[in-house]
């Protein structure tokens, strides 16, 4: 049984200009110990998808439906109170982008790491602080920093603290939302190494949200491309990087510079669609140089030996 199975998840929100289709009928699965990286340009709905899974919905949410099974239980059916008590942070936790925004500036970092144990697990403060010290050491921060405030730590250390907060309750699934985007490249590499080490040591399951496809390749067992609120390609990493099928994924990969190959970097033409009014049919059609007449109809998800792709080029190849 999959650890997480998302079926037809929809999350639309209302704005003054109309309805934004941020997550539009998204389905995927993750096994225990796997990392699924979800990549796409800014504004494609990948952060909205992570928030829809952990049910941190915007106040102006208009439609929120579908099924999300965690270890076989449909957590979409739980009341908000049960979800908060039993799922959020206990079973699914999240590392947000921009650690400084995620931390309370007037609380010592040790207390902040201990907080989820007190709030979500009902642990006494003294015992929680002891566990927090241990967790902070595990993310590579010296014990002396436990009693410091966030502003006394570097950006990389703060991000490690946020990772410690997400892991302290030993959750089944950790959602990493652009966890290194605010960091310089050296610190980014250190945090990525930490995430890899923790994954191996603790058999963690991650959803890794990023716009950086090269970074995703370091951690991912499975890759998904998101475009205009939809997942348009989903495959194991080997197949995805070895033989990308969707024209958009091919262009995403073509826009990444490599050290080993002397290849021409090709930017993706056009701009991402407005989710208020996405194109009819295939949403990539206005930017696709292989578009056909049939692309005016929305393509289904085709499966080619388990490599799934939402593109009419593959009809009849299943
Ligand atoms: Fe291009 Fe058509 Fe495939 Fe869309 S369905 S990516 S327009 S070929």
PDB file of C-alpha atoms and ligand atoms in Angstrom:
ATOM      1  CA  UNK A   1       0.000   0.000   0.000  1.00  0.00           C
ATOM      2  CA  UNK A   2       1.251   3.472  -0.871  1.00  0.00           C
ATOM      3  CA  UNK A   3       2.156   5.689   2.086  1.00  0.00           C
ATOM      4  CA  UNK A   4       0.387   8.613   0.392  1.00  0.00           C
ATOM      5  CA  UNK A   5      -2.152   8.373  -2.382  1.00  0.00           C
ATOM      6  CA  UNK A   6      -3.623  11.580  -3.757  1.00  0.00           C
ATOM      7  CA  UNK A   7      -6.696  11.182  -5.976  1.00  0.00           C
ATOM      8  CA  UNK A   8      -8.226  13.968  -8.016  1.00  0.00           C
ATOM      9  CA  UNK A   9      -7.253  16.710  -5.566  1.00  0.00           C
ATOM     10  CA  UNK A  10      -8.758  20.100  -6.360  1.00  0.00           C
ATOM     11  CA  UNK A  11      -8.090  23.436  -4.658  1.00  0.00           C
ATOM     12  CA  UNK A  12      -9.477  26.616  -6.198  1.00  0.00           C
ATOM     13  CA  UNK A  13      -9.542  29.991  -4.529  1.00  0.00           C
ATOM     14  CA  UNK A  14     -11.525  33.117  -5.073  1.00  0.00           C
ATOM     15  CA  UNK A  15     -10.026  36.488  -5.930  1.00  0.00           C
ATOM     16  CA  UNK A  16     -11.592  39.773  -6.984  1.00  0.00           C
ATOM     17  CA  UNK A  17     -10.747  38.888 -10.574  1.00  0.00           C
ATOM     18  CA  UNK A  18     -12.263  35.396 -10.466  1.00  0.00           C
ATOM     19  CA  UNK A  19     -11.441  31.808  -9.505  1.00  0.00           C
ATOM     20  CA  UNK A  20      -7.789  30.706  -9.449  1.00  0.00           C
ATOM     21  CA  UNK A  21      -7.455  27.012 -10.323  1.00  0.00           C
ATOM     22  CA  UNK A  22      -4.300  26.457  -8.260  1.00  0.00           C
ATOM     23  CA  UNK A  23      -4.614  22.651  -7.940  1.00  0.00           C
ATOM     24  CA  UNK A  24      -6.695  21.069 -10.665  1.00  0.00           C
ATOM     25  CA  UNK A  25      -7.435  17.318 -10.418  1.00  0.00           C
ATOM     26  CA  UNK A  26      -4.015  16.172  -9.248  1.00  0.00           C
ATOM     27  CA  UNK A  27      -3.292  12.462  -8.593  1.00  0.00           C
ATOM     28  CA  UNK A  28      -0.100  10.665  -7.523  1.00  0.00           C
ATOM     29  CA  UNK A  29       1.277   8.108  -5.065  1.00  0.00           C
ATOM     30  CA  UNK A  30       4.380   7.844  -2.880  1.00  0.00           C
ATOM     31  CA  UNK A  31       5.749   4.703  -1.241  1.00  0.00           C
ATOM     32  CA  UNK A  32       7.405   4.757   2.185  1.00  0.00           C
ATOM     33  CA  UNK A  33      11.027   5.908   2.002  1.00  0.00           C
ATOM     34  CA  UNK A  34      10.577   7.541  -1.413  1.00  0.00           C
ATOM     35  CA  UNK A  35      11.149  11.139  -2.397  1.00  0.00           C
ATOM     36  CA  UNK A  36       8.843  12.651  -4.970  1.00  0.00           C
ATOM     37  CA  UNK A  37      10.142  15.930  -6.390  1.00  0.00           C
ATOM     38  CA  UNK A  38       7.537  18.232  -7.911  1.00  0.00           C
ATOM     39  CA  UNK A  39       9.043  20.769 -10.296  1.00  0.00           C
ATOM     40  CA  UNK A  40       7.623  23.635 -12.297  1.00  0.00           C
ATOM     41  CA  UNK A  41       7.870  27.353 -12.915  1.00  0.00           C
ATOM     42  CA  UNK A  42       6.773  29.886 -10.266  1.00  0.00           C
ATOM     43  CA  UNK A  43       3.007  30.137 -10.027  1.00  0.00           C
ATOM     44  CA  UNK A  44       2.286  26.646 -11.412  1.00  0.00           C
ATOM     45  CA  UNK A  45       0.509  25.615  -8.193  1.00  0.00           C
ATOM     46  CA  UNK A  46       3.175  23.416  -6.576  1.00  0.00           C
ATOM     47  CA  UNK A  47       3.162  25.256  -3.222  1.00  0.00           C
ATOM     48  CA  UNK A  48      -0.655  25.315  -3.276  1.00  0.00           C
ATOM     49  CA  UNK A  49      -0.556  21.529  -3.776  1.00  0.00           C
ATOM     50  CA  UNK A  50       1.631  21.032  -0.700  1.00  0.00           C
ATOM     51  CA  UNK A  51      -0.657  23.253   1.351  1.00  0.00           C
ATOM     52  CA  UNK A  52      -3.701  21.364   0.095  1.00  0.00           C
ATOM     53  CA  UNK A  53      -2.146  18.077   1.305  1.00  0.00           C
ATOM     54  CA  UNK A  54      -1.375  19.413   4.793  1.00  0.00           C
ATOM     55  CA  UNK A  55      -4.672  21.360   4.724  1.00  0.00           C
ATOM     56  CA  UNK A  56      -3.228  24.822   5.295  1.00  0.00           C
ATOM     57  CA  UNK A  57      -5.815  26.433   3.075  1.00  0.00           C
ATOM     58  CA  UNK A  58      -6.059  30.108   2.176  1.00  0.00           C
ATOM     59  CA  UNK A  59      -9.020  31.923   3.716  1.00  0.00           C
ATOM     60  CA  UNK A  60     -10.504  32.565   0.281  1.00  0.00           C
ATOM     61  CA  UNK A  61     -10.617  28.873  -0.675  1.00  0.00           C
ATOM     62  CA  UNK A  62     -13.594  28.183  -2.947  1.00  0.00           C
ATOM     63  CA  UNK A  63     -13.298  24.478  -3.783  1.00  0.00           C
ATOM     64  CA  UNK A  64     -11.342  21.860  -1.871  1.00  0.00           C
ATOM     65  CA  UNK A  65     -12.135  18.273  -2.826  1.00  0.00           C
ATOM     66  CA  UNK A  66     -10.673  14.926  -3.799  1.00  0.00           C
ATOM     67  CA  UNK A  67      -9.143  12.109  -1.747  1.00  0.00           C
ATOM     68  CA  UNK A  68      -5.858  12.002   0.156  1.00  0.00           C
ATOM     69  CA  UNK A  69      -5.064   8.590   1.634  1.00  0.00           C
ATOM     70  CA  UNK A  70      -2.327   8.382   4.249  1.00  0.00           C
ATOM     71  CA  UNK A  71      -1.531   4.737   5.052  1.00  0.00           C
ATOM     72  CA  UNK A  72      -4.941   3.813   3.609  1.00  0.00           C
ATOM     73  CA  UNK A  73      -7.014   6.386   5.572  1.00  0.00           C
ATOM     74  CA  UNK A  74      -8.715   9.167   3.645  1.00  0.00           C
ATOM     75  CA  UNK A  75      -7.577  12.168   5.692  1.00  0.00           C
ATOM     76  CA  UNK A  76      -9.800  14.509   3.644  1.00  0.00           C
ATOM     77  CA  UNK A  77     -12.755  13.045   5.542  1.00  0.00           C
ATOM     78  CA  UNK A  78     -11.413  14.044   8.958  1.00  0.00           C
ATOM     79  CA  UNK A  79     -12.846  17.093  10.720  1.00  0.00           C
ATOM     80  CA  UNK A  80     -10.523  20.097  11.005  1.00  0.00           C
ATOM     81  CA  UNK A  81     -10.033  19.362  14.710  1.00  0.00           C
ATOM     82  CA  UNK A  82      -9.072  15.719  14.143  1.00  0.00           C
ATOM     83  CA  UNK A  83      -6.809  16.699  11.262  1.00  0.00           C
ATOM     84  CA  UNK A  84      -5.028  19.249  13.467  1.00  0.00           C
ATOM     85  CA  UNK A  85      -4.686  16.834  16.394  1.00  0.00           C
ATOM     86  CA  UNK A  86      -3.909  13.604  14.550  1.00  0.00           C
ATOM     87  CA  UNK A  87      -2.351  14.467  11.199  1.00  0.00           C
ATOM     88  CA  UNK A  88      -0.778  17.913  10.861  1.00  0.00           C
ATOM     89  CA  UNK A  89       2.752  17.775  12.267  1.00  0.00           C
ATOM     90  CA  UNK A  90       2.247  14.344  13.900  1.00  0.00           C
ATOM     91  CA  UNK A  91       1.993  12.471  10.589  1.00  0.00           C
ATOM     92  CA  UNK A  92       2.662  15.103   7.939  1.00  0.00           C
ATOM     93  CA  UNK A  93       5.023  17.978   8.627  1.00  0.00           C
ATOM     94  CA  UNK A  94       6.379  20.715   6.447  1.00  0.00           C
ATOM     95  CA  UNK A  95       9.561  22.710   5.951  1.00  0.00           C
ATOM     96  CA  UNK A  96       8.610  26.139   4.648  1.00  0.00           C
ATOM     97  CA  UNK A  97      10.728  28.328   2.419  1.00  0.00           C
ATOM     98  CA  UNK A  98      12.421  31.259   4.162  1.00  0.00           C
ATOM     99  CA  UNK A  99      13.350  29.966   7.639  1.00  0.00           C
ATOM    100  CA  UNK A 100      13.275  33.404   9.255  1.00  0.00           C
ATOM    101  CA  UNK A 101       9.569  33.762   8.490  1.00  0.00           C
ATOM    102  CA  UNK A 102       8.854  30.295   9.912  1.00  0.00           C
ATOM    103  CA  UNK A 103      10.559  31.004  13.259  1.00  0.00           C
ATOM    104  CA  UNK A 104       9.307  33.086  16.175  1.00  0.00           C
ATOM    105  CA  UNK A 105      11.898  35.863  16.682  1.00  0.00           C
ATOM    106  CA  UNK A 106      11.321  36.133  20.458  1.00  0.00           C
ATOM    107  CA  UNK A 107      11.540  32.422  21.333  1.00  0.00           C
ATOM    108  CA  UNK A 108      14.794  30.489  21.793  1.00  0.00           C
ATOM    109  CA  UNK A 109      15.355  27.972  19.029  1.00  0.00           C
ATOM    110  CA  UNK A 110      15.442  24.980  21.439  1.00  0.00           C
ATOM    111  CA  UNK A 111      11.968  25.897  22.694  1.00  0.00           C
ATOM    112  CA  UNK A 112      10.702  26.221  19.124  1.00  0.00           C
ATOM    113  CA  UNK A 113      11.972  22.774  18.163  1.00  0.00           C
ATOM    114  CA  UNK A 114      10.372  21.354  21.336  1.00  0.00           C
ATOM    115  CA  UNK A 115       7.024  23.072  20.697  1.00  0.00           C
ATOM    116  CA  UNK A 116       5.506  20.488  18.284  1.00  0.00           C
ATOM    117  CA  UNK A 117       6.100  17.771  20.903  1.00  0.00           C
ATOM    118  CA  UNK A 118       4.250  19.786  23.535  1.00  0.00           C
ATOM    119  CA  UNK A 119       1.405  20.907  21.264  1.00  0.00           C
ATOM    120  CA  UNK A 120       0.864  17.856  19.049  1.00  0.00           C
ATOM    121  CA  UNK A 121       2.164  14.961  21.188  1.00  0.00           C
ATOM    122  CA  UNK A 122       1.130  16.206  24.653  1.00  0.00           C
ATOM    123  CA  UNK A 123       4.683  15.830  26.012  1.00  0.00           C
ATOM    124  CA  UNK A 124       5.855  17.728  29.130  1.00  0.00           C
ATOM    125  CA  UNK A 125       8.045  20.773  28.432  1.00  0.00           C
ATOM    126  CA  UNK A 126      11.147  19.398  30.195  1.00  0.00           C
ATOM    127  CA  UNK A 127      11.114  16.113  28.304  1.00  0.00           C
ATOM    128  CA  UNK A 128      10.352  17.899  25.011  1.00  0.00           C
ATOM    129  CA  UNK A 129      13.334  20.204  25.503  1.00  0.00           C
ATOM    130  CA  UNK A 130      15.580  17.180  26.074  1.00  0.00           C
ATOM    131  CA  UNK A 131      14.370  15.621  22.808  1.00  0.00           C
ATOM    132  CA  UNK A 132      14.814  18.959  21.018  1.00  0.00           C
ATOM    133  CA  UNK A 133      18.460  19.149  22.122  1.00  0.00           C
ATOM    134  CA  UNK A 134      19.058  15.716  20.630  1.00  0.00           C
ATOM    135  CA  UNK A 135      17.263  16.615  17.382  1.00  0.00           C
ATOM    136  CA  UNK A 136      19.216  19.849  17.056  1.00  0.00           C
ATOM    137  CA  UNK A 137      22.456  17.863  17.345  1.00  0.00           C
ATOM    138  CA  UNK A 138      21.209  15.485  14.647  1.00  0.00           C
ATOM    139  CA  UNK A 139      20.769  18.341  12.188  1.00  0.00           C
ATOM    140  CA  UNK A 140      24.383  19.322  12.781  1.00  0.00           C
ATOM    141  CA  UNK A 141      24.032  22.267  15.165  1.00  0.00           C
ATOM    142  CA  UNK A 142      26.149  22.494  18.331  1.00  0.00           C
ATOM    143  CA  UNK A 143      24.260  22.264  21.623  1.00  0.00           C
ATOM    144  CA  UNK A 144      25.426  25.741  22.596  1.00  0.00           C
ATOM    145  CA  UNK A 145      22.956  27.216  20.078  1.00  0.00           C
ATOM    146  CA  UNK A 146      19.887  25.645  21.693  1.00  0.00           C
ATOM    147  CA  UNK A 147      19.418  28.678  23.953  1.00  0.00           C
ATOM    148  CA  UNK A 148      19.958  31.269  21.235  1.00  0.00           C
ATOM    149  CA  UNK A 149      17.353  33.335  19.397  1.00  0.00           C
ATOM    150  CA  UNK A 150      16.827  32.942  15.616  1.00  0.00           C
ATOM    151  CA  UNK A 151      18.563  36.255  14.772  1.00  0.00           C
ATOM    152  CA  UNK A 152      21.764  34.911  16.392  1.00  0.00           C
ATOM    153  CA  UNK A 153      21.959  32.054  13.855  1.00  0.00           C
ATOM    154  CA  UNK A 154      23.089  32.101  10.218  1.00  0.00           C
ATOM    155  CA  UNK A 155      20.572  31.443   7.386  1.00  0.00           C
ATOM    156  CA  UNK A 156      21.774  27.850   6.991  1.00  0.00           C
ATOM    157  CA  UNK A 157      21.502  27.168  10.728  1.00  0.00           C
ATOM    158  CA  UNK A 158      17.998  28.598  10.828  1.00  0.00           C
ATOM    159  CA  UNK A 159      16.963  26.321   7.978  1.00  0.00           C
ATOM    160  CA  UNK A 160      18.424  23.360   9.905  1.00  0.00           C
ATOM    161  CA  UNK A 161      16.322  24.407  12.920  1.00  0.00           C
ATOM    162  CA  UNK A 162      13.195  24.444  10.740  1.00  0.00           C
ATOM    163  CA  UNK A 163      14.110  20.942   9.501  1.00  0.00           C
ATOM    164  CA  UNK A 164      14.561  19.819  13.141  1.00  0.00           C
ATOM    165  CA  UNK A 165      11.071  21.187  13.930  1.00  0.00           C
ATOM    166  CA  UNK A 166       9.604  19.213  11.035  1.00  0.00           C
ATOM    167  CA  UNK A 167      11.263  15.951  12.105  1.00  0.00           C
ATOM    168  CA  UNK A 168      10.871  16.088  15.890  1.00  0.00           C
ATOM    169  CA  UNK A 169       7.473  14.334  15.882  1.00  0.00           C
ATOM    170  CA  UNK A 170       8.828  11.537  13.654  1.00  0.00           C
ATOM    171  CA  UNK A 171       6.197  12.126  10.930  1.00  0.00           C
ATOM    172  CA  UNK A 172       5.324   9.654   8.157  1.00  0.00           C
ATOM    173  CA  UNK A 173       5.740  12.322   5.483  1.00  0.00           C
ATOM    174  CA  UNK A 174       7.756  15.543   5.310  1.00  0.00           C
ATOM    175  CA  UNK A 175       6.861  18.188   2.732  1.00  0.00           C
ATOM    176  CA  UNK A 176       9.852  20.328   1.762  1.00  0.00           C
ATOM    177  CA  UNK A 177       8.626  23.518   0.102  1.00  0.00           C
ATOM    178  CA  UNK A 178      11.615  25.160  -1.633  1.00  0.00           C
ATOM    179  CA  UNK A 179      13.708  24.453   1.506  1.00  0.00           C
ATOM    180  CA  UNK A 180      16.906  25.972   0.143  1.00  0.00           C
ATOM    181  CA  UNK A 181      15.691  28.741  -2.155  1.00  0.00           C
ATOM    182  CA  UNK A 182      16.675  31.552   0.242  1.00  0.00           C
ATOM    183  CA  UNK A 183      20.211  30.198   0.796  1.00  0.00           C
ATOM    184  CA  UNK A 184      23.527  30.804  -0.965  1.00  0.00           C
ATOM    185  CA  UNK A 185      24.868  27.893  -3.043  1.00  0.00           C
ATOM    186  CA  UNK A 186      27.339  26.574  -0.436  1.00  0.00           C
ATOM    187  CA  UNK A 187      24.750  26.602   2.346  1.00  0.00           C
ATOM    188  CA  UNK A 188      22.241  25.110  -0.100  1.00  0.00           C
ATOM    189  CA  UNK A 189      24.613  22.193  -0.783  1.00  0.00           C
ATOM    190  CA  UNK A 190      25.089  21.633   2.967  1.00  0.00           C
ATOM    191  CA  UNK A 191      21.336  21.595   3.618  1.00  0.00           C
ATOM    192  CA  UNK A 192      20.792  19.204   0.675  1.00  0.00           C
ATOM    193  CA  UNK A 193      23.437  16.863   2.131  1.00  0.00           C
ATOM    194  CA  UNK A 194      21.686  17.032   5.491  1.00  0.00           C
ATOM    195  CA  UNK A 195      18.332  16.141   3.899  1.00  0.00           C
ATOM    196  CA  UNK A 196      19.950  13.187   2.084  1.00  0.00           C
ATOM    197  CA  UNK A 197      21.642  11.930   5.254  1.00  0.00           C
ATOM    198  CA  UNK A 198      18.442  12.208   7.326  1.00  0.00           C
ATOM    199  CA  UNK A 199      16.466  10.441   4.609  1.00  0.00           C
ATOM    200  CA  UNK A 200      18.881   7.516   4.675  1.00  0.00           C
ATOM    201  CA  UNK A 201      19.235   7.310   8.450  1.00  0.00           C
ATOM    202  CA  UNK A 202      15.519   7.660   9.251  1.00  0.00           C
ATOM    203  CA  UNK A 203      13.953   6.124   6.111  1.00  0.00           C
ATOM    204  CA  UNK A 204      12.086   9.389   5.531  1.00  0.00           C
ATOM    205  CA  UNK A 205       9.464  10.016   2.880  1.00  0.00           C
ATOM    206  CA  UNK A 206       9.675  13.453   1.291  1.00  0.00           C
ATOM    207  CA  UNK A 207       7.675  15.552  -1.115  1.00  0.00           C
ATOM    208  CA  UNK A 208      10.248  18.006  -2.416  1.00  0.00           C
ATOM    209  CA  UNK A 209       8.769  21.102  -4.060  1.00  0.00           C
ATOM    210  CA  UNK A 210      11.210  23.111  -6.142  1.00  0.00           C
ATOM    211  CA  UNK A 211      11.599  25.202  -9.283  1.00  0.00           C
ATOM    212  CA  UNK A 212      15.194  23.902  -9.525  1.00  0.00           C
ATOM    213  CA  UNK A 213      15.202  20.705 -11.570  1.00  0.00           C
ATOM    214  CA  UNK A 214      18.951  20.113 -11.010  1.00  0.00           C
ATOM    215  CA  UNK A 215      18.454  20.269  -7.248  1.00  0.00           C
ATOM    216  CA  UNK A 216      15.483  17.919  -7.500  1.00  0.00           C
ATOM    217  CA  UNK A 217      17.619  15.332  -9.288  1.00  0.00           C
ATOM    218  CA  UNK A 218      19.883  15.062  -6.229  1.00  0.00           C
ATOM    219  CA  UNK A 219      17.155  13.832  -3.916  1.00  0.00           C
ATOM    220  CA  UNK A 220      14.329  12.393  -5.994  1.00  0.00           C
ATOM    221  CA  UNK A 221      13.339   8.774  -6.557  1.00  0.00           C
ATOM    222  CA  UNK A 222      10.329   9.966  -8.544  1.00  0.00           C
ATOM    223  CA  UNK A 223       9.784  13.179 -10.471  1.00  0.00           C
ATOM    224  CA  UNK A 224       6.615  15.062 -11.346  1.00  0.00           C
ATOM    225  CA  UNK A 225       6.255  18.110 -13.577  1.00  0.00           C
ATOM    226  CA  UNK A 226       3.521  20.538 -12.646  1.00  0.00           C
ATOM    227  CA  UNK A 227       2.113  23.017 -15.126  1.00  0.00           C
ATOM    228  CA  UNK A 228      -0.829  25.391 -14.675  1.00  0.00           C
ATOM    229  CA  UNK A 229      -2.223  23.541 -11.654  1.00  0.00           C
ATOM    230  CA  UNK A 230      -1.905  20.047 -13.139  1.00  0.00           C
ATOM    231  CA  UNK A 231       0.652  17.234 -13.000  1.00  0.00           C
ATOM    232  CA  UNK A 232       1.577  16.643 -16.628  1.00  0.00           C
ATOM    233  CA  UNK A 233       4.377  14.080 -16.265  1.00  0.00           C
ATOM    234  CA  UNK A 234       5.172  11.574 -13.520  1.00  0.00           C
ATOM    235  CA  UNK A 235       7.861   8.905 -13.605  1.00  0.00           C
ATOM    236  CA  UNK A 236      10.748   7.359 -11.693  1.00  0.00           C
ATOM    237  CA  UNK A 237      13.828   9.565 -11.856  1.00  0.00           C
ATOM    238  CA  UNK A 238      15.744   7.318 -14.208  1.00  0.00           C
ATOM    239  CA  UNK A 239      12.983   7.307 -16.814  1.00  0.00           C
ATOM    240  CA  UNK A 240      12.180  11.015 -16.307  1.00  0.00           C
ATOM    241  CA  UNK A 241      15.740  12.235 -16.806  1.00  0.00           C
ATOM    242  CA  UNK A 242      16.675   9.504 -19.285  1.00  0.00           C
ATOM    243  CA  UNK A 243      13.685   9.910 -21.568  1.00  0.00           C
ATOM    244  CA  UNK A 244      11.479  12.874 -20.692  1.00  0.00           C
ATOM    245  CA  UNK A 245       8.245  12.640 -22.675  1.00  0.00           C
ATOM    246  CA  UNK A 246       6.277  15.840 -22.240  1.00  0.00           C
ATOM    247  CA  UNK A 247       7.422  18.735 -24.470  1.00  0.00           C
ATOM    248  CA  UNK A 248       7.369  21.043 -21.422  1.00  0.00           C
ATOM    249  CA  UNK A 249       9.582  18.711 -19.341  1.00  0.00           C
ATOM    250  CA  UNK A 250      11.931  18.402 -22.317  1.00  0.00           C
ATOM    251  CA  UNK A 251      12.172  22.183 -22.456  1.00  0.00           C
ATOM    252  CA  UNK A 252      12.638  22.457 -18.684  1.00  0.00           C
ATOM    253  CA  UNK A 253      15.556  20.026 -18.885  1.00  0.00           C
ATOM    254  CA  UNK A 254      16.884  21.804 -21.961  1.00  0.00           C
ATOM    255  CA  UNK A 255      17.016  25.072 -20.033  1.00  0.00           C
ATOM    256  CA  UNK A 256      19.373  23.674 -17.350  1.00  0.00           C
ATOM    257  CA  UNK A 257      23.112  24.229 -17.916  1.00  0.00           C
ATOM    258  CA  UNK A 258      25.421  21.213 -17.390  1.00  0.00           C
ATOM    259  CA  UNK A 259      29.125  21.051 -16.702  1.00  0.00           C
ATOM    260  CA  UNK A 260      29.828  17.906 -18.694  1.00  0.00           C
ATOM    261  CA  UNK A 261      28.024  18.613 -21.981  1.00  0.00           C
ATOM    262  CA  UNK A 262      28.672  21.485 -24.311  1.00  0.00           C
ATOM    263  CA  UNK A 263      24.988  22.077 -24.985  1.00  0.00           C
ATOM    264  CA  UNK A 264      23.099  25.141 -26.040  1.00  0.00           C
ATOM    265  CA  UNK A 265      20.812  26.492 -23.298  1.00  0.00           C
ATOM    266  CA  UNK A 266      17.335  26.994 -24.706  1.00  0.00           C
ATOM    267  CA  UNK A 267      14.921  29.180 -22.713  1.00  0.00           C
ATOM    268  CA  UNK A 268      11.248  28.168 -22.728  1.00  0.00           C
ATOM    269  CA  UNK A 269       9.307  30.504 -25.029  1.00  0.00           C
ATOM    270  CA  UNK A 270       6.247  32.400 -23.767  1.00  0.00           C
ATOM    271  CA  UNK A 271       5.044  32.873 -20.213  1.00  0.00           C
ATOM    272  CA  UNK A 272       3.239  30.543 -17.793  1.00  0.00           C
ATOM    273  CA  UNK A 273      -0.553  30.778 -18.180  1.00  0.00           C
ATOM    274  CA  UNK A 274      -2.755  32.758 -15.872  1.00  0.00           C
ATOM    275  CA  UNK A 275      -4.512  30.310 -13.530  1.00  0.00           C
ATOM    276  CA  UNK A 276      -7.574  32.585 -13.538  1.00  0.00           C
ATOM    277  CA  UNK A 277      -8.207  31.651 -17.104  1.00  0.00           C
ATOM    278  CA  UNK A 278      -5.970  28.770 -18.251  1.00  0.00           C
ATOM    279  CA  UNK A 279      -5.923  27.829 -21.956  1.00  0.00           C
ATOM    280  CA  UNK A 280      -8.647  25.454 -23.152  1.00  0.00           C
ATOM    281  CA  UNK A 281      -7.454  21.943 -24.017  1.00  0.00           C
ATOM    282  CA  UNK A 282      -3.795  21.250 -23.311  1.00  0.00           C
ATOM    283  CA  UNK A 283      -2.623  24.097 -21.104  1.00  0.00           C
ATOM    284  CA  UNK A 284       0.849  24.086 -22.646  1.00  0.00           C
ATOM    285  CA  UNK A 285      -0.578  24.481 -26.173  1.00  0.00           C
ATOM    286  CA  UNK A 286       0.203  28.224 -26.643  1.00  0.00           C
ATOM    287  CA  UNK A 287       3.908  27.511 -25.919  1.00  0.00           C
ATOM    288  CA  UNK A 288       4.209  24.108 -27.578  1.00  0.00           C
ATOM    289  CA  UNK A 289       5.979  23.776 -30.929  1.00  0.00           C
ATOM    290  CA  UNK A 290       4.427  20.325 -31.478  1.00  0.00           C
ATOM    291  CA  UNK A 291       0.782  21.346 -30.957  1.00  0.00           C
ATOM    292  CA  UNK A 292      -1.813  19.636 -33.166  1.00  0.00           C
ATOM    293  CA  UNK A 293      -5.512  20.117 -33.763  1.00  0.00           C
ATOM    294  CA  UNK A 294      -6.433  17.498 -31.148  1.00  0.00           C
ATOM    295  CA  UNK A 295      -4.537  19.536 -28.508  1.00  0.00           C
ATOM    296  CA  UNK A 296      -7.559  21.844 -28.342  1.00  0.00           C
ATOM    297  CA  UNK A 297      -9.083  19.013 -26.276  1.00  0.00           C
ATOM    298  CA  UNK A 298      -7.637  18.299 -22.829  1.00  0.00           C
ATOM    299  CA  UNK A 299      -5.340  15.255 -23.052  1.00  0.00           C
ATOM    300  CA  UNK A 300      -5.795  12.385 -20.567  1.00  0.00           C
ATOM    301  CA  UNK A 301      -2.855  10.960 -18.614  1.00  0.00           C
ATOM    302  CA  UNK A 302      -1.298   8.230 -20.802  1.00  0.00           C
ATOM    303  CA  UNK A 303       0.859   5.549 -19.147  1.00  0.00           C
ATOM    304  CA  UNK A 304       3.849   4.135 -21.026  1.00  0.00           C
ATOM    305  CA  UNK A 305       5.294   1.335 -18.865  1.00  0.00           C
ATOM    306  CA  UNK A 306       4.459   3.312 -15.739  1.00  0.00           C
ATOM    307  CA  UNK A 307       5.833   6.613 -17.117  1.00  0.00           C
ATOM    308  CA  UNK A 308       2.763   8.860 -17.078  1.00  0.00           C
ATOM    309  CA  UNK A 309       2.359  11.814 -19.414  1.00  0.00           C
ATOM    310  CA  UNK A 310      -0.512  14.170 -20.175  1.00  0.00           C
ATOM    311  CA  UNK A 311       0.102  14.817 -23.880  1.00  0.00           C
ATOM    312  CA  UNK A 312      -1.644  13.784 -27.094  1.00  0.00           C
ATOM    313  CA  UNK A 313       1.678  12.840 -28.729  1.00  0.00           C
ATOM    314  CA  UNK A 314       1.482   9.523 -26.847  1.00  0.00           C
ATOM    315  CA  UNK A 315      -2.060   8.457 -27.715  1.00  0.00           C
ATOM    316  CA  UNK A 316      -2.100   4.898 -28.981  1.00  0.00           C
ATOM    317  CA  UNK A 317       1.342   4.126 -27.490  1.00  0.00           C
ATOM    318  CA  UNK A 318       0.071   2.708 -24.199  1.00  0.00           C
TER     319      UNK A 318
HETATM  320 FE1  LIG B   1       2.013  19.986 -27.113  1.00  0.00          FE
HETATM  321 FE2  LIG B   1      -0.313  18.903 -27.779  1.00  0.00          FE
HETATM  322 FE3  LIG B   1       1.302  17.589 -26.177  1.00  0.00          FE
HETATM  323 FE4  LIG B   1       0.059  19.757 -25.342  1.00  0.00          FE
HETATM  324  S1  LIG B   1      -0.888  17.824 -25.931  1.00  0.00           S
HETATM  325  S2  LIG B   1       2.182  19.277 -24.991  1.00  0.00           S
HETATM  326  S3  LIG B   1       0.060  21.014 -27.173  1.00  0.00           S
HETATM  327  S4  LIG B   1       1.685  18.128 -28.301  1.00  0.00           S
END
